[in-house]
C-alpha positions in Angstrom: 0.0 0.0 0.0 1.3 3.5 -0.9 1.6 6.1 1.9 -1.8 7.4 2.2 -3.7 4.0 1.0 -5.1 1.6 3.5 -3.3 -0.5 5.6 -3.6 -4.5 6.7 -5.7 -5.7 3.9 -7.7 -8.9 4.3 -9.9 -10.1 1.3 -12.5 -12.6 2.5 -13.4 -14.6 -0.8 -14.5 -17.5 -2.4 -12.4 -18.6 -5.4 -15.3 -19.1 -7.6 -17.3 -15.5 -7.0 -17.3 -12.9 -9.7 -17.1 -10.2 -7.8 -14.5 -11.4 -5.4 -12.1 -11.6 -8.8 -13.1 -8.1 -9.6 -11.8 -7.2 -6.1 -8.5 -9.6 -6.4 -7.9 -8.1 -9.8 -8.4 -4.2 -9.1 -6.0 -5.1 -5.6 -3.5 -6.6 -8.4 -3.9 -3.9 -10.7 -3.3 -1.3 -7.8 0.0 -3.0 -6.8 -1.7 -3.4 -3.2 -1.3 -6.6 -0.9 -3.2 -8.1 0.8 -3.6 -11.5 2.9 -6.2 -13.5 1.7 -8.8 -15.7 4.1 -10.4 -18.4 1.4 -14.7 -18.7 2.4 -15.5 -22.7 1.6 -19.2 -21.9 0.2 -20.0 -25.2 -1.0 -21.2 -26.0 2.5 -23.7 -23.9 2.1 -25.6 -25.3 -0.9 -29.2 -25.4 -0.1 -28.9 -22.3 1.8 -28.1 -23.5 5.4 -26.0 -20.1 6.7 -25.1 -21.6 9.9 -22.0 -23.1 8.8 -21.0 -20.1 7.9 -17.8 -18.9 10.0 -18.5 -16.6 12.6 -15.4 -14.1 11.8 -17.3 -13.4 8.7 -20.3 -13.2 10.3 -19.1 -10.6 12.8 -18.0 -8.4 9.4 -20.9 -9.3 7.1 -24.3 -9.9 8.6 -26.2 -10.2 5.2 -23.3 -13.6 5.0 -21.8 -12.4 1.5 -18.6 -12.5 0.1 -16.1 -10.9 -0.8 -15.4 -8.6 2.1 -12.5 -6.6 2.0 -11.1 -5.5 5.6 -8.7 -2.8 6.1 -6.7 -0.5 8.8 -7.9 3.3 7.6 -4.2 4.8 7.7 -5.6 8.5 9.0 -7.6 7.1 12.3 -6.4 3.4 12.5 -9.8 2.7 12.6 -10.8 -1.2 11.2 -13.0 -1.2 8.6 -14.8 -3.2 6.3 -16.6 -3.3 2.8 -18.8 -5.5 1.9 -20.4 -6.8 -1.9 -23.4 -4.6 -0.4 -21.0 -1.4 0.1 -18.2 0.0 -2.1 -16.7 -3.3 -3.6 
């Protein structure tokens, strides 16, 4: 991340999802890192969002993917955005 970008970048995704490779390809085509935290959603066929982890829960309470979380470098405050939000 450049100087004034965000910090600590964690991409919560599922390899399959479109829009978690639009996210993983405008983070490549920025030059930023990130640590990436694979979502298993086959588990979830037939629409049983228990299984779903409860660290993603905590970030996403509609249960989608991708999330992108992030240090904001200004207050150091977490954040995250969510298919629903900005990404």
């Amino acid at each position: 991340a450049n100087a004034a970008g965000p910090r600590n970048m964690k991409l919560y995704s599922y390899w399959r999802s479109t829009s978690s490779w639009r996210v993983r390809l405008a983070l490549a085509m920025k030059g930023l890192s990130y640590e990436y935290a694979p979502i298993d959603l086959l588990p979830l066929v037939g629409n049983t969002t228990e299984l779903i982890a409860e660290e993603l829960r905590a970030k996403n309470k509609m249960d989608q993917i991708p999330v992108l979380e992030f240090t904001e470098p200004h207050s150091g405050e977490t954040m995250c955005l969510t298919q629903s939000l900005a990404i």
